[in-house]
């Protein structure tokens, strides 16, 4: 179903006219209200009225995640705090996390976009949405929640965790739409099996899965095991949260980007050069309608491709391909965004370990596990197994506290982690998606 017939099926010319008007407005707004943008535009000798066509977007500077950290917490906001009704924080960042804000109208826009998203994925008024995305600072839970309500579906705000209870609720309440990460969907299926519940006999017809990378193979596996249509949804806190792009259940071929709110570009991550439709590269977004936290040419670091061919669902919006990787080293472990440097900073804050470590990520029974091998210092290395156990648990707790992700620390003898002659290889990702 198309939730917003008018805006999701606009002829290209009409859409571009709207985009240009909105772009000019947002550029003026950030220039006037966000010192970071005033400075960045001035450095390029640009004034807001230099933006006369959509092509002029390319003249504007990029915004990087580091810029958001430098302006922590609220200096990127384009409106006084009294107009900000909601704050979210991008998961798993230590030190200075990425803070995003919403005005009342932003929440309204987000709800509309999530209603569109759920509708595209095959949700209707009257459906029951089992929402197992985490509620809290993460945008997943509340984003789906508001969208499902806007659409007129019933939402079960179950959040993540307590999987056995989730299975019980699924059995008793008969939800028809499953919202969670793709890895958690498989885990739910498995736990249901252990509890003697045949997942396929439940009432689910679709699942809206995202927030982490997955693959066509994994889609096949989920659809087979859970007996539902598995649809890919993409978004990131900085741009709005979930609700940036979604596949339609009719085609399941690429994610429609809500271009009346976000302009996508694909760039070469090395040179920053804008690439053509069909060429793979890094996704960049400019927000057109956000009030509290507008972003100009934000570099997502997510690798994808854009294509313009019409879709059989009738939407005229550009599609992006499945995310194929990142142009930085960010990992997503059980839905939590983790940079190896964050774990490194936890380790290096200690005097008893050496600066050699290895992160090993596996997927066991559809759940990610993070192993951290770290070398103990020569001085403290002792055979006292008890001390080492204690030290290991301490590090596990520090990492959990800082990053919100559990791990298993293995302390290894000095000089046992392989030394590198060039770039150190610190991550072994054995997950097969
Ligand atoms: O993950 C928002 C979201 C919630 C999307 C629920 C979908 C469903 P962040 O925590 O800021 O926001 O993480 C954003 O997650 O830059 C991608 O690297 C990754 N990501 C999100 N969706 C997908 C997807 C939410 N469908 C980061 N495929 C992004 C692959 C995804 N990666």
Short mmCIF file of C-alpha atoms and ligand atoms in Angstrom, two decimals:
data_model
loop_
_atom_site.label_atom_id
_atom_site.label_comp_id
_atom_site.label_asym_id
_atom_site.label_seq_id
_atom_site.Cartn_x
_atom_site.Cartn_y
_atom_site.Cartn_z
CA UNK A 1 0.00 0.00 0.00
CA UNK A 2 1.19 3.54 -0.72
CA UNK A 3 0.60 5.64 2.39
CA UNK A 4 1.20 9.03 0.79
CA UNK A 5 0.00 8.71 -2.82
CA UNK A 6 0.89 12.30 -3.62
CA UNK A 7 4.48 12.46 -2.41
CA UNK A 8 5.59 8.89 -3.06
CA UNK A 9 4.57 8.95 -6.72
CA UNK A 10 5.51 12.48 -7.80
CA UNK A 11 6.79 12.92 -11.35
CA UNK A 12 10.54 13.67 -11.22
CA UNK A 13 10.15 17.28 -12.28
CA UNK A 14 7.64 18.07 -9.56
CA UNK A 15 9.75 16.26 -6.97
CA UNK A 16 12.87 18.18 -7.98
CA UNK A 17 11.02 21.48 -7.75
CA UNK A 18 10.04 20.63 -4.16
CA UNK A 19 13.58 19.47 -3.36
CA UNK A 20 15.12 22.69 -4.65
CA UNK A 21 12.73 24.88 -2.70
CA UNK A 22 13.34 22.92 0.48
CA UNK A 23 17.10 22.81 -0.09
CA UNK A 24 17.29 26.57 -0.46
CA UNK A 25 15.30 26.96 2.71
CA UNK A 26 17.43 24.58 4.79
CA UNK A 27 20.67 26.11 3.51
CA UNK A 28 19.50 29.56 4.53
CA UNK A 29 18.43 28.24 7.90
CA UNK A 30 21.70 26.50 8.79
CA UNK A 31 23.76 29.44 7.55
CA UNK A 32 21.84 31.75 9.85
CA UNK A 33 21.64 29.52 12.91
CA UNK A 34 24.49 26.99 13.05
CA UNK A 35 27.96 28.55 13.49
CA UNK A 36 29.60 25.38 12.15
CA UNK A 37 27.81 25.81 8.81
CA UNK A 38 28.36 29.57 8.65
CA UNK A 39 32.09 28.95 9.00
CA UNK A 40 32.13 26.02 6.55
CA UNK A 41 30.22 28.03 3.90
CA UNK A 42 32.35 31.15 4.44
CA UNK A 43 35.52 29.11 4.01
CA UNK A 44 34.26 28.07 0.59
CA UNK A 45 33.12 31.61 -0.20
CA UNK A 46 29.54 30.39 -0.47
CA UNK A 47 26.35 32.25 0.37
CA UNK A 48 22.94 30.60 0.66
CA UNK A 49 21.69 32.27 -2.51
CA UNK A 50 24.46 30.60 -4.52
CA UNK A 51 22.21 27.52 -4.42
CA UNK A 52 20.11 28.07 -7.53
CA UNK A 53 19.71 24.52 -8.80
CA UNK A 54 19.93 21.01 -7.39
CA UNK A 55 23.33 20.62 -9.06
CA UNK A 56 24.58 23.44 -6.82
CA UNK A 57 24.27 21.00 -3.91
CA UNK A 58 27.70 19.75 -4.99
CA UNK A 59 29.22 23.10 -4.07
CA UNK A 60 28.28 22.62 -0.43
CA UNK A 61 30.73 21.18 2.11
CA UNK A 62 30.33 17.67 3.53
CA UNK A 63 29.44 17.10 7.18
CA UNK A 64 31.31 14.31 8.98
CA UNK A 65 30.58 12.38 12.16
CA UNK A 66 33.62 14.11 13.70
CA UNK A 67 31.93 17.49 13.13
CA UNK A 68 29.01 16.29 15.24
CA UNK A 69 31.38 15.17 17.98
CA UNK A 70 33.20 18.51 17.86
CA UNK A 71 29.89 20.28 18.35
CA UNK A 72 28.74 18.04 21.18
CA UNK A 73 26.14 18.12 22.55
CA UNK A 74 23.79 20.69 21.01
CA UNK A 75 25.86 23.12 18.93
CA UNK A 76 24.66 21.65 15.62
CA UNK A 77 21.03 22.33 16.51
CA UNK A 78 19.37 24.93 14.30
CA UNK A 79 16.74 25.87 16.84
CA UNK A 80 16.81 26.97 20.49
CA UNK A 81 16.53 24.12 23.01
CA UNK A 82 13.08 25.33 24.04
CA UNK A 83 11.78 24.02 20.70
CA UNK A 84 13.45 20.62 21.05
CA UNK A 85 11.04 18.01 22.37
CA UNK A 86 13.17 14.85 21.99
CA UNK A 87 16.80 13.78 22.13
CA UNK A 88 18.24 10.50 20.88
CA UNK A 89 21.82 9.29 20.97
CA UNK A 90 23.52 7.08 18.47
CA UNK A 91 24.37 3.79 20.13
CA UNK A 92 27.72 2.55 21.31
CA UNK A 93 29.79 5.67 21.30
CA UNK A 94 32.05 6.45 24.17
CA UNK A 95 33.42 9.84 25.06
CA UNK A 96 31.39 12.15 22.93
CA UNK A 97 28.38 10.34 21.50
CA UNK A 98 26.35 11.61 18.57
CA UNK A 99 23.37 13.54 19.86
CA UNK A 100 20.34 14.20 17.70
CA UNK A 101 17.33 16.41 18.44
CA UNK A 102 13.76 16.75 17.19
CA UNK A 103 11.20 19.54 17.32
CA UNK A 104 7.53 18.68 17.58
CA UNK A 105 7.27 19.02 13.81
CA UNK A 106 10.29 16.73 13.35
CA UNK A 107 8.55 14.05 15.42
CA UNK A 108 5.50 14.55 13.24
CA UNK A 109 7.58 14.18 10.04
CA UNK A 110 9.29 11.10 11.44
CA UNK A 111 5.94 9.52 12.34
CA UNK A 112 4.69 10.15 8.79
CA UNK A 113 7.82 8.65 7.27
CA UNK A 114 7.59 5.60 9.50
CA UNK A 115 3.90 5.23 8.61
CA UNK A 116 4.98 5.29 4.93
CA UNK A 117 7.72 2.78 5.74
CA UNK A 118 5.43 0.33 7.48
CA UNK A 119 2.81 0.68 4.75
CA UNK A 120 5.41 0.04 2.03
CA UNK A 121 6.43 -3.09 3.91
CA UNK A 122 2.83 -4.32 3.78
CA UNK A 123 1.38 -3.09 7.08
CA UNK A 124 -2.21 -1.86 7.25
CA UNK A 125 -4.51 -0.32 9.80
CA UNK A 126 -5.66 -3.23 11.92
CA UNK A 127 -2.30 -5.01 11.86
CA UNK A 128 -0.55 -5.78 15.15
CA UNK A 129 3.12 -4.78 15.20
CA UNK A 130 5.43 -6.71 17.52
CA UNK A 131 8.10 -4.03 17.98
CA UNK A 132 11.26 -5.67 19.30
CA UNK A 133 13.57 -2.80 18.36
CA UNK A 134 15.11 -1.34 21.53
CA UNK A 135 13.28 1.55 23.17
CA UNK A 136 15.43 4.26 24.68
CA UNK A 137 18.24 6.36 23.31
CA UNK A 138 18.30 4.17 20.17
CA UNK A 139 15.91 5.49 17.52
CA UNK A 140 14.55 2.07 16.48
CA UNK A 141 11.94 1.43 19.16
CA UNK A 142 10.30 4.84 19.31
CA UNK A 143 10.59 5.40 15.55
CA UNK A 144 8.58 2.25 14.78
CA UNK A 145 6.24 2.97 17.66
CA UNK A 146 5.13 6.38 16.42
CA UNK A 147 4.91 5.16 12.82
CA UNK A 148 2.72 2.18 13.70
CA UNK A 149 0.39 4.41 15.72
CA UNK A 150 0.25 6.98 12.92
CA UNK A 151 -0.72 4.26 10.47
CA UNK A 152 -3.46 3.09 12.80
CA UNK A 153 -1.91 -0.30 13.55
CA UNK A 154 -1.71 -1.67 17.09
CA UNK A 155 1.79 -1.65 18.47
CA UNK A 156 3.21 -3.96 21.12
CA UNK A 157 6.16 -2.03 22.60
CA UNK A 158 7.98 -5.16 23.68
CA UNK A 159 11.49 -3.70 23.05
CA UNK A 160 14.49 -6.04 22.96
CA UNK A 161 15.48 -8.81 25.35
CA UNK A 162 13.58 -11.41 27.37
CA UNK A 163 13.14 -13.59 24.31
CA UNK A 164 11.06 -16.33 25.94
CA UNK A 165 8.48 -13.82 27.06
CA UNK A 166 8.44 -12.38 23.54
CA UNK A 167 7.59 -15.82 22.20
CA UNK A 168 4.72 -16.13 24.67
CA UNK A 169 3.31 -12.73 23.65
CA UNK A 170 3.65 -13.61 19.97
CA UNK A 171 1.68 -16.78 20.56
CA UNK A 172 -1.05 -15.13 22.64
CA UNK A 173 -1.48 -11.73 20.90
CA UNK A 174 -1.16 -12.91 17.30
CA UNK A 175 0.95 -10.04 15.95
CA UNK A 176 1.06 -9.82 12.14
CA UNK A 177 4.14 -7.61 11.65
CA UNK A 178 7.53 -8.29 13.19
CA UNK A 179 9.92 -5.36 13.69
CA UNK A 180 13.47 -6.14 14.87
CA UNK A 181 17.01 -6.64 13.63
CA UNK A 182 17.37 -9.52 11.14
CA UNK A 183 19.68 -11.45 13.47
CA UNK A 184 17.19 -11.15 16.32
CA UNK A 185 14.42 -12.41 14.03
CA UNK A 186 16.34 -15.63 13.48
CA UNK A 187 17.07 -15.89 17.17
CA UNK A 188 13.36 -15.45 17.97
CA UNK A 189 12.60 -18.26 15.55
CA UNK A 190 15.05 -20.52 17.26
CA UNK A 191 13.87 -19.77 20.78
CA UNK A 192 10.27 -20.30 19.64
CA UNK A 193 11.33 -23.74 18.41
CA UNK A 194 12.96 -24.51 21.76
CA UNK A 195 9.72 -23.48 23.48
CA UNK A 196 7.74 -25.84 21.29
CA UNK A 197 6.18 -23.05 19.23
CA UNK A 198 6.13 -23.48 15.46
CA UNK A 199 6.95 -19.96 14.25
CA UNK A 200 5.23 -20.56 10.94
CA UNK A 201 1.96 -21.22 12.69
CA UNK A 202 2.03 -17.70 14.18
CA UNK A 203 0.13 -14.94 12.39
CA UNK A 204 3.10 -12.95 11.07
CA UNK A 205 2.95 -11.97 7.41
CA UNK A 206 5.87 -9.53 7.18
CA UNK A 207 9.01 -8.59 9.04
CA UNK A 208 10.65 -5.15 8.78
CA UNK A 209 14.32 -5.76 9.39
CA UNK A 210 17.26 -3.37 9.55
CA UNK A 211 19.71 -1.47 11.78
CA UNK A 212 22.50 -3.88 10.85
CA UNK A 213 23.93 -5.40 7.67
CA UNK A 214 22.31 -8.52 6.24
CA UNK A 215 22.24 -10.31 2.91
CA UNK A 216 19.99 -11.90 0.31
CA UNK A 217 20.97 -15.31 1.70
CA UNK A 218 19.87 -14.24 5.12
CA UNK A 219 16.58 -12.98 3.69
CA UNK A 220 16.03 -16.44 2.23
CA UNK A 221 16.81 -18.11 5.51
CA UNK A 222 14.52 -15.83 7.50
CA UNK A 223 11.64 -16.21 5.06
CA UNK A 224 12.02 -19.98 5.08
CA UNK A 225 12.33 -20.38 8.78
CA UNK A 226 9.81 -17.80 9.91
CA UNK A 227 7.29 -18.00 7.08
CA UNK A 228 6.96 -14.27 6.41
CA UNK A 229 8.05 -11.67 3.85
CA UNK A 230 11.32 -10.12 5.04
CA UNK A 231 11.71 -6.46 4.05
CA UNK A 232 14.85 -4.32 4.42
CA UNK A 233 14.63 -0.95 6.18
CA UNK A 234 17.49 1.54 6.41
CA UNK A 235 18.10 4.62 8.48
CA UNK A 236 20.52 6.30 10.83
CA UNK A 237 20.09 8.48 13.89
CA UNK A 238 21.79 11.47 12.32
CA UNK A 239 19.38 11.65 9.38
CA UNK A 240 16.18 10.90 11.36
CA UNK A 241 16.47 7.29 12.61
CA UNK A 242 14.60 4.51 10.78
CA UNK A 243 12.40 5.97 8.03
CA UNK A 244 15.03 7.08 5.52
CA UNK A 245 14.46 4.23 3.05
CA UNK A 246 12.56 0.95 2.82
CA UNK A 247 11.85 -1.81 0.34
CA UNK A 248 8.32 -2.27 -0.90
CA UNK A 249 6.93 -5.71 -0.17
CA UNK A 250 5.75 -6.02 -3.81
CA UNK A 251 9.23 -5.99 -5.32
CA UNK A 252 11.72 -6.39 -2.45
CA UNK A 253 14.34 -4.98 -4.78
CA UNK A 254 16.13 -1.98 -3.39
CA UNK A 255 15.00 0.53 -0.81
CA UNK A 256 12.91 3.55 -1.80
CA UNK A 257 14.44 6.72 -0.37
CA UNK A 258 11.98 9.34 0.82
CA UNK A 259 13.47 11.97 -1.44
CA UNK A 260 10.98 14.68 -0.61
CA UNK A 261 12.73 14.77 2.80
CA UNK A 262 16.28 13.60 2.07
CA UNK A 263 18.49 14.11 -0.98
CA UNK A 264 20.82 11.13 -1.48
CA UNK A 265 24.15 11.22 -3.27
CA UNK A 266 26.75 8.53 -3.86
CA UNK A 267 30.36 9.62 -3.65
CA UNK A 268 33.76 8.07 -4.05
CA UNK A 269 34.84 7.66 -0.40
CA UNK A 270 38.47 8.39 -1.30
CA UNK A 271 38.06 11.51 -3.42
CA UNK A 272 34.62 12.81 -2.45
CA UNK A 273 33.67 12.97 -6.15
CA UNK A 274 29.95 12.54 -6.85
CA UNK A 275 29.24 9.32 -8.76
CA UNK A 276 26.56 8.47 -11.32
CA UNK A 277 23.47 6.37 -10.74
CA UNK A 278 24.47 2.71 -10.75
CA UNK A 279 28.00 3.33 -9.48
CA UNK A 280 28.75 1.94 -6.03
CA UNK A 281 30.14 4.27 -3.36
CA UNK A 282 29.39 6.00 -0.08
CA UNK A 283 25.93 7.32 0.70
CA UNK A 284 25.59 10.99 1.54
CA UNK A 285 22.34 12.60 2.68
CA UNK A 286 21.07 16.15 2.95
CA UNK A 287 17.98 16.58 5.10
CA UNK A 288 15.37 18.89 3.58
CA UNK A 289 12.71 19.30 6.25
CA UNK A 290 14.27 18.71 9.65
CA UNK A 291 14.08 21.69 11.98
CA UNK A 292 16.14 20.85 15.06
CA UNK A 293 19.04 19.01 13.49
CA UNK A 294 19.33 19.59 9.75
CA UNK A 295 22.41 18.13 8.07
CA UNK A 296 24.04 19.15 4.81
CA UNK A 297 25.74 16.41 2.78
CA UNK A 298 26.26 14.08 5.73
CA UNK A 299 28.74 11.31 4.98
CA UNK A 300 27.17 8.11 6.30
CA UNK A 301 30.17 5.83 5.59
CA UNK A 302 27.63 3.25 4.39
CA UNK A 303 28.39 1.76 0.98
CA UNK A 304 25.56 1.33 -1.49
CA UNK A 305 24.38 2.26 -4.97
CA UNK A 306 21.48 4.39 -6.24
CA UNK A 307 19.20 3.55 -9.11
CA UNK A 308 16.39 5.33 -10.76
CA UNK A 309 14.54 2.69 -12.78
CA UNK A 310 10.82 2.74 -11.99
CA UNK A 311 9.52 0.14 -9.57
CA UNK A 312 6.47 -2.01 -10.07
CA UNK A 313 4.94 -0.70 -6.85
CA UNK A 314 4.33 2.68 -8.52
CA UNK A 315 6.64 4.72 -6.33
CA UNK A 316 8.78 7.15 -8.32
CA UNK A 317 11.38 7.51 -5.59
CA UNK A 318 15.01 6.62 -6.21
CA UNK A 319 16.10 3.29 -4.76
CA UNK A 320 19.29 2.37 -2.94
CA UNK A 321 20.77 -1.10 -2.99
CA UNK A 322 21.31 -3.15 0.13
CA UNK A 323 24.19 -1.77 2.24
CA UNK A 324 27.27 -3.75 1.23
CA UNK A 325 29.75 -2.47 3.81
CA UNK A 326 31.28 0.62 5.38
CA UNK A 327 34.02 2.96 4.32
CA UNK A 328 35.25 3.05 7.91
CA UNK A 329 35.80 0.29 10.45
CA UNK A 330 32.50 0.54 12.34
CA UNK A 331 31.09 -2.83 13.37
CA UNK A 332 27.50 -3.53 14.33
CA UNK A 333 27.39 -6.11 17.07
CA UNK A 334 23.94 -7.20 18.20
CA UNK A 335 22.58 -3.93 16.86
CA UNK A 336 25.14 -1.79 18.69
CA UNK A 337 27.48 0.36 16.63
CA UNK A 338 31.04 -0.24 17.78
CA UNK A 339 34.31 1.25 16.60
CA UNK A 340 37.40 -0.87 17.39
CA UNK A 341 39.05 2.33 18.63
CA UNK A 342 36.50 2.50 21.44
CA UNK A 343 37.49 -0.92 22.73
CA UNK A 344 41.11 0.04 22.30
CA UNK A 345 40.60 3.09 24.49
CA UNK A 346 39.08 0.94 27.24
CA UNK A 347 42.05 -1.43 27.08
CA UNK A 348 44.66 1.28 26.89
CA UNK A 349 43.26 2.98 29.97
CA UNK A 350 44.63 0.02 31.94
CA UNK A 351 48.19 -0.44 33.09
CA UNK A 352 48.09 -4.24 33.21
CA UNK A 353 47.60 -4.99 29.52
CA UNK A 354 49.89 -4.52 26.52
CA UNK A 355 48.75 -2.62 23.42
CA UNK A 356 48.07 -5.79 21.45
CA UNK A 357 44.56 -7.05 21.04
CA UNK A 358 42.32 -8.85 18.62
CA UNK A 359 38.54 -8.62 18.29
CA UNK A 360 36.84 -11.79 17.12
CA UNK A 361 33.22 -11.60 16.08
CA UNK A 362 31.20 -14.72 15.46
CA UNK A 363 27.55 -15.44 14.90
CA UNK A 364 26.42 -18.39 16.99
CA UNK A 365 22.81 -19.49 16.81
CA UNK A 366 22.08 -16.23 15.01
CA UNK A 367 23.43 -14.07 17.83
CA UNK A 368 26.65 -12.10 17.52
CA UNK A 369 29.40 -12.76 20.01
CA UNK A 370 32.38 -10.51 20.57
CA UNK A 371 35.63 -12.01 21.79
CA UNK A 372 38.45 -9.74 22.89
CA UNK A 373 41.91 -11.30 23.07
CA UNK A 374 44.31 -9.03 24.87
CA UNK A 375 47.88 -9.49 25.93
CA UNK A 376 48.74 -9.18 29.59
CA UNK A 377 51.76 -7.07 30.51
CA UNK A 378 55.05 -8.85 31.19
CA UNK A 379 55.14 -7.44 34.72
CA UNK A 380 51.72 -8.55 35.79
CA UNK A 381 51.73 -11.84 34.00
CA UNK A 382 51.38 -14.46 36.65
CA UNK A 383 50.19 -17.99 36.80
CA UNK A 384 47.63 -17.04 39.35
CA UNK A 385 44.60 -18.01 37.31
CA UNK A 386 42.29 -16.36 39.82
CA UNK A 387 43.84 -12.91 39.34
CA UNK A 388 43.60 -13.23 35.61
CA UNK A 389 39.99 -14.25 35.82
CA UNK A 390 39.25 -11.23 37.94
CA UNK A 391 41.09 -8.95 35.55
CA UNK A 392 39.23 -10.41 32.58
CA UNK A 393 35.87 -9.82 34.21
CA UNK A 394 36.85 -6.25 35.04
CA UNK A 395 37.68 -5.53 31.41
CA UNK A 396 34.44 -7.14 30.27
CA UNK A 397 32.55 -4.87 32.62
CA UNK A 398 34.44 -1.75 31.46
CA UNK A 399 33.64 -2.55 27.83
CA UNK A 400 30.00 -3.23 28.65
CA UNK A 401 29.75 0.04 30.60
CA UNK A 402 31.37 2.10 27.87
CA UNK A 403 29.85 0.52 24.79
CA UNK A 404 26.73 -1.27 25.95
CA UNK A 405 27.86 -4.52 24.40
CA UNK A 406 28.83 -7.71 26.24
CA UNK A 407 32.00 -9.54 25.30
CA UNK A 408 34.21 -12.38 26.40
CA UNK A 409 37.75 -11.31 27.27
CA UNK A 410 40.57 -13.79 26.93
CA UNK A 411 43.84 -12.73 28.49
CA UNK A 412 46.75 -14.16 26.61
CA UNK A 413 50.45 -14.44 27.40
CA UNK A 414 52.80 -11.66 26.44
CA UNK A 415 53.99 -11.78 22.81
CA UNK A 416 51.33 -14.22 21.62
CA UNK A 417 49.21 -11.90 19.49
CA UNK A 418 50.63 -11.72 16.01
CA UNK A 419 52.65 -8.56 15.33
CA UNK A 420 52.08 -6.85 12.04
CA UNK A 421 54.58 -5.27 9.74
CA UNK A 422 52.09 -2.95 8.17
CA UNK A 423 48.60 -2.09 9.26
CA UNK A 424 47.67 -4.13 12.29
CA UNK A 425 44.77 -6.51 11.78
CA UNK A 426 42.73 -6.11 14.90
CA UNK A 427 39.37 -7.47 13.82
CA UNK A 428 38.40 -10.92 12.64
CA UNK A 429 34.78 -10.93 11.59
CA UNK A 430 33.69 -14.54 11.05
CA UNK A 431 30.01 -13.75 10.62
CA UNK A 432 28.59 -15.11 7.42
CA UNK A 433 25.61 -12.95 6.57
O1 LIG B 1 20.10 1.72 13.22
C1 LIG B 1 18.26 3.22 12.78
C2 LIG B 1 17.40 2.06 12.42
C3 LIG B 1 16.58 1.48 13.37
C4 LIG B 1 17.37 1.56 11.12
C5 LIG B 1 15.75 0.44 13.04
C6 LIG B 1 16.56 0.50 10.78
C7 LIG B 1 15.73 -0.06 11.75
P1 LIG B 1 21.89 3.95 14.19
O2 LIG B 1 21.90 3.24 15.48
O3 LIG B 1 22.29 5.38 14.16
O4 LIG B 1 20.43 3.96 13.57
O5 LIG B 1 22.78 3.12 13.17
C8 LIG B 1 22.88 3.51 11.83
O6 LIG B 1 23.22 1.23 11.10
O7 LIG B 1 24.73 3.93 9.31
C9 LIG B 1 24.20 1.56 8.98
O8 LIG B 1 25.59 1.34 9.09
C10 LIG B 1 23.46 0.57 9.87
N1 LIG B 1 22.18 0.17 9.25
C11 LIG B 1 20.95 0.65 9.50
N2 LIG B 1 20.03 0.01 8.74
C12 LIG B 1 20.71 -0.89 7.96
C13 LIG B 1 20.35 -1.84 6.96
C14 LIG B 1 19.68 2.86 13.19
N3 LIG B 1 19.08 -2.04 6.57
C15 LIG B 1 23.75 2.56 11.06
N4 LIG B 1 21.35 -2.56 6.38
C16 LIG B 1 23.81 2.89 9.58
C17 LIG B 1 22.64 -2.40 6.76
C18 LIG B 1 22.09 -0.78 8.30
N5 LIG B 1 23.04 -1.53 7.70
#
